[in-house]
XYZ file of C-alpha atoms in Angstrom:
315
model
C 44.170 -21.435 29.791
C 43.376 -23.931 32.551
C 45.441 -26.097 34.868
C 44.453 -28.653 37.462
C 46.462 -30.610 39.995
C 45.600 -32.959 42.842
C 47.565 -35.026 45.318
C 47.083 -37.494 48.149
C 49.774 -38.731 50.520
C 50.049 -39.809 54.130
C 50.078 -36.216 55.363
C 47.545 -34.346 53.224
C 45.021 -34.275 50.392
C 44.974 -31.226 48.163
C 43.642 -29.923 44.865
C 44.305 -26.772 42.845
C 42.516 -25.178 39.903
C 43.848 -22.203 37.946
C 42.142 -20.397 35.064
C 43.353 -17.508 32.929
C 40.881 -15.997 30.479
C 39.025 -12.975 29.182
C 35.748 -11.383 30.254
C 33.406 -9.410 27.993
C 32.041 -6.241 29.674
C 29.899 -5.079 26.755
C 26.817 -5.196 29.002
C 28.106 -2.043 30.740
C 27.410 -0.151 27.516
C 23.660 -0.833 27.769
C 21.951 2.449 28.856
C 19.938 2.300 32.087
C 16.689 4.126 32.811
C 15.422 4.436 36.414
C 12.047 6.147 36.986
C 11.365 8.758 39.632
C 10.564 7.148 43.021
C 9.224 8.376 46.365
C 10.985 6.886 49.370
C 8.604 5.067 51.755
C 7.461 7.043 54.827
C 9.152 10.238 53.592
C 8.487 13.102 51.224
C 11.814 12.565 49.474
C 11.727 11.819 45.753
C 14.642 10.419 43.792
C 15.196 12.040 40.389
C 14.670 10.132 37.170
C 17.767 8.622 35.588
C 17.548 8.214 31.813
C 19.964 6.586 29.384
C 22.691 6.281 32.008
C 25.754 4.352 30.819
C 27.880 2.748 33.499
C 30.736 2.453 31.018
C 30.648 6.144 30.048
C 29.566 7.925 33.242
C 31.525 6.096 35.950
C 34.931 6.553 34.365
C 35.393 2.893 33.487
C 35.894 3.798 29.842
C 38.878 6.009 30.673
C 40.388 3.519 33.106
C 39.842 0.159 31.391
C 40.023 1.467 27.789
C 38.250 -1.634 26.407
C 35.388 -3.935 27.426
C 37.575 -6.992 26.800
C 39.325 -7.677 30.091
C 41.628 -10.498 31.166
C 41.328 -12.249 34.539
C 43.099 -14.837 36.689
C 41.205 -17.264 38.925
C 42.743 -19.624 41.461
C 41.117 -22.142 43.810
C 43.049 -24.305 46.266
C 41.708 -26.764 48.844
C 43.790 -28.757 51.291
C 43.111 -31.295 54.026
C 45.943 -31.991 56.465
C 45.458 -35.384 58.014
C 45.411 -35.881 61.762
C 47.249 -38.988 62.921
C 45.385 -39.070 66.227
C 42.536 -41.554 66.580
C 39.341 -41.792 68.590
C 38.893 -45.177 70.225
C 35.410 -46.619 70.639
C 35.415 -49.793 72.812
C 33.190 -52.713 71.781
C 32.180 -55.146 74.546
C 32.288 -58.809 73.407
C 30.971 -61.722 75.382
C 31.511 -65.455 74.414
C 30.386 -68.010 76.913
C 30.196 -71.199 74.871
C 32.834 -70.472 72.255
C 35.859 -68.332 71.712
C 36.512 -66.168 68.637
C 40.166 -65.624 67.890
C 41.584 -62.213 66.866
C 38.370 -60.338 67.568
C 38.995 -56.562 67.763
C 37.727 -55.021 70.975
C 37.900 -51.396 69.737
C 36.967 -49.330 66.711
C 39.566 -46.740 65.682
C 38.244 -43.586 63.981
C 40.745 -41.024 62.648
C 40.449 -37.619 64.295
C 39.439 -34.694 62.119
C 42.342 -32.856 60.530
C 42.757 -29.263 59.341
C 40.859 -27.996 56.285
C 41.831 -24.865 54.335
C 40.331 -23.239 51.241
C 41.753 -20.322 49.267
C 40.094 -18.463 46.406
C 41.352 -15.505 44.405
C 40.089 -13.599 41.393
C 42.121 -10.822 39.813
C 41.211 -8.385 37.061
C 41.907 -4.747 36.225
C 38.602 -3.681 37.808
C 38.545 -5.742 41.008
C 40.493 -8.280 43.045
C 38.669 -10.775 45.265
C 40.251 -12.989 47.926
C 38.658 -15.564 50.218
C 40.362 -17.733 52.844
C 38.564 -20.321 54.942
C 40.002 -22.643 57.564
C 38.762 -25.270 60.011
C 41.400 -26.357 62.529
C 41.162 -29.213 65.001
C 43.754 -28.560 67.699
C 43.343 -28.256 71.467
C 40.348 -26.102 70.482
C 38.243 -26.369 67.340
C 38.657 -23.104 65.422
C 36.873 -21.929 62.275
C 38.095 -18.861 60.389
C 37.178 -17.006 57.226
C 38.270 -13.814 55.537
C 36.927 -12.362 52.311
C 37.963 -9.014 50.899
C 38.115 -7.016 47.704
C 40.154 -4.168 46.301
C 38.924 -2.090 43.398
C 39.319 1.183 41.553
C 35.758 1.905 42.751
C 35.501 2.562 46.496
C 31.971 1.153 46.683
C 33.258 -2.276 45.596
C 35.866 -2.518 48.346
C 35.004 -4.474 51.465
C 36.410 -6.766 54.139
C 34.427 -9.439 55.964
C 36.189 -11.470 58.655
C 34.983 -14.025 61.156
C 36.310 -16.494 63.710
C 34.616 -19.086 65.873
C 36.241 -21.303 68.486
C 34.999 -24.163 70.644
C 36.914 -24.753 73.873
C 36.411 -28.040 75.673
C 38.405 -27.403 78.838
C 36.423 -27.094 82.088
C 33.131 -27.340 80.217
C 32.193 -25.962 76.834
C 32.748 -22.428 75.546
C 31.794 -21.161 72.085
C 33.140 -17.749 71.045
C 32.306 -16.023 67.754
C 33.496 -12.717 66.280
C 32.439 -11.089 63.001
C 33.449 -7.783 61.420
C 32.462 -6.010 58.207
C 33.909 -2.837 56.729
C 32.820 -1.019 53.597
C 32.548 2.564 52.393
C 28.863 2.639 53.341
C 28.690 0.251 56.308
C 30.702 -1.039 59.242
C 29.613 -3.695 61.683
C 30.889 -5.927 64.490
C 29.433 -8.917 66.301
C 30.877 -10.719 69.322
C 29.248 -13.540 71.243
C 30.269 -16.093 73.856
C 28.341 -19.041 75.240
C 29.792 -21.089 78.084
C 28.436 -24.140 79.862
C 29.829 -25.758 82.992
C 28.379 -28.085 85.604
C 27.440 -25.131 87.819
C 26.686 -22.280 85.450
C 25.501 -21.273 82.013
C 26.480 -17.851 80.671
C 25.893 -15.976 77.418
C 26.957 -12.586 76.073
C 26.145 -11.026 72.701
C 27.184 -7.599 71.403
C 26.304 -6.252 67.949
C 27.088 -2.811 66.540
C 26.589 -1.297 63.095
C 27.082 2.047 61.406
C 25.522 2.995 58.064
C 26.451 6.038 55.980
C 24.682 6.482 52.668
C 23.542 9.729 50.982
C 20.005 9.609 52.439
C 20.699 7.939 55.795
C 23.213 7.940 58.643
C 22.568 5.424 61.381
C 24.287 3.915 64.412
C 22.999 0.790 66.120
C 24.177 -1.141 69.178
C 22.639 -4.131 70.921
C 23.850 -5.992 74.009
C 22.443 -9.168 75.531
C 23.753 -10.836 78.690
C 22.531 -13.738 80.777
C 23.790 -16.192 83.376
C 22.601 -18.627 86.046
C 25.292 -18.014 88.706
C 23.170 -17.082 91.718
C 19.846 -16.856 89.900
C 18.779 -16.874 86.238
C 19.093 -13.297 84.914
C 18.837 -11.766 81.450
C 19.531 -8.156 80.478
C 19.187 -6.510 77.084
C 19.809 -3.022 75.740
C 19.313 -1.451 72.311
C 20.542 1.959 71.164
C 19.684 3.531 67.824
C 20.608 6.936 66.408
C 19.547 8.019 62.936
C 19.596 10.976 60.579
C 17.372 10.715 57.512
C 18.939 13.388 55.315
C 18.078 16.033 57.941
C 14.363 15.384 57.315
C 14.214 13.379 60.516
C 16.782 12.776 63.247
C 16.301 10.904 66.466
C 17.335 8.311 69.020
C 15.747 5.189 70.507
C 16.899 3.443 73.691
C 15.363 0.254 75.042
C 16.353 -1.757 78.128
C 15.017 -5.034 79.484
C 15.897 -6.915 82.678
C 14.544 -10.273 83.806
C 15.107 -12.309 86.969
C 13.598 -15.621 87.861
C 13.693 -18.245 90.607
C 11.299 -20.992 91.593
C 9.904 -18.556 94.215
C 9.437 -15.432 92.092
C 9.574 -13.831 88.655
C 10.528 -10.208 87.899
C 10.734 -8.276 84.637
C 11.239 -4.585 83.898
C 11.381 -2.680 80.630
C 12.055 0.909 79.616
C 11.946 2.685 76.274
C 12.992 6.231 75.430
C 12.874 7.936 72.068
C 12.993 11.337 70.429
C 12.649 12.691 66.920
C 12.960 16.072 65.248
C 13.008 17.338 61.701
C 11.183 19.428 59.153
C 8.551 18.846 56.472
C 7.379 21.542 54.054
C 9.367 24.181 55.979
C 7.617 23.208 59.224
C 9.788 22.015 62.101
C 8.491 19.202 64.295
C 9.702 17.259 67.315
C 8.504 14.520 69.617
C 9.541 12.447 72.641
C 8.335 9.263 74.286
C 9.263 7.708 77.637
C 7.793 4.462 78.921
C 8.570 2.197 81.866
C 6.922 -1.055 82.939
C 7.658 -3.700 85.575
C 6.029 -6.841 86.935
C 6.790 -8.897 90.051
C 5.128 -12.239 90.619
C 5.387 -14.832 93.392
C 3.113 -17.421 94.922
C 1.459 -14.877 97.237
C 1.147 -11.663 95.269
C 1.538 -9.816 92.002
C 2.731 -6.235 91.509
C 2.797 -4.274 88.271
C 3.502 -0.677 87.311
C 3.314 1.193 84.020
C 4.481 4.711 83.173
C 4.046 6.414 79.801
C 4.896 9.980 78.817
C 4.865 11.584 75.396
C 5.075 15.000 73.823
C 4.987 16.381 70.282
C 5.271 19.764 68.627
C 4.771 21.137 65.120
C 5.535 24.836 64.681
C 2.399 26.860 64.041
C 0.023 23.891 64.388
C 0.172 22.282 67.844
C 2.322 21.901 70.920
């Protein structure tokens, strides 16, 4: 069953589509065979999977009962008109003749608000997506997509906003977030521009949890031109590869610059430990470097330290 509607009036333009139907999931009955594989850069080997039926082994057969499933789909789009107008003046000069009723301006309608909604519903999974673009005192973009399911791995939520502020200069701010059984992540960034200063800030973090890997990651980047152009960056990483290897990595970078000089410094620290073939191993690394440059001189320094150990072989 399908239905469609559309409308256009002085306030808005909108359209809607709705579909009700059935989906055939017979393909889930096809047995899968996955060969044995060795994970890159490790000694881990995944076991062979033979004649694996998603319909039989994942419990879908007991929950859904049949491969013939009904679904509902809905899509709606709407544009709300903005009655404000942008005026573009047109200069007109007539020395030898006069043109009557000549328009001196061009009127362009201001952008309105746009929204989009999508939904899909079935016994197995429900999907929803909402998107909006709003032209108010600030320009704001927004989206949200999410799912709910009887299977945890299919559930997720992804959300994002972005806004452009035009007061006292320009400022663009963006935020993103993702959540799932196996992964979570966040991203925030701001960029601002005024007559006297330019400033930027970016922060990204992520966490991964899957059977063979646990990992945490964070990255920060900042820069501005208030008193002098400066940029700073930092990266942090922690990982655990199924207890075969665990470790951390930290990296920092700072940069300063003026017409009279240039300075940059960097540092990296890392460590790792684990076991292979019943042998425990560990290692560390520590490095620092800096450079200063002006019209009269140049100075540089480098420091590097490292250590490793494997029980019964070397230290």
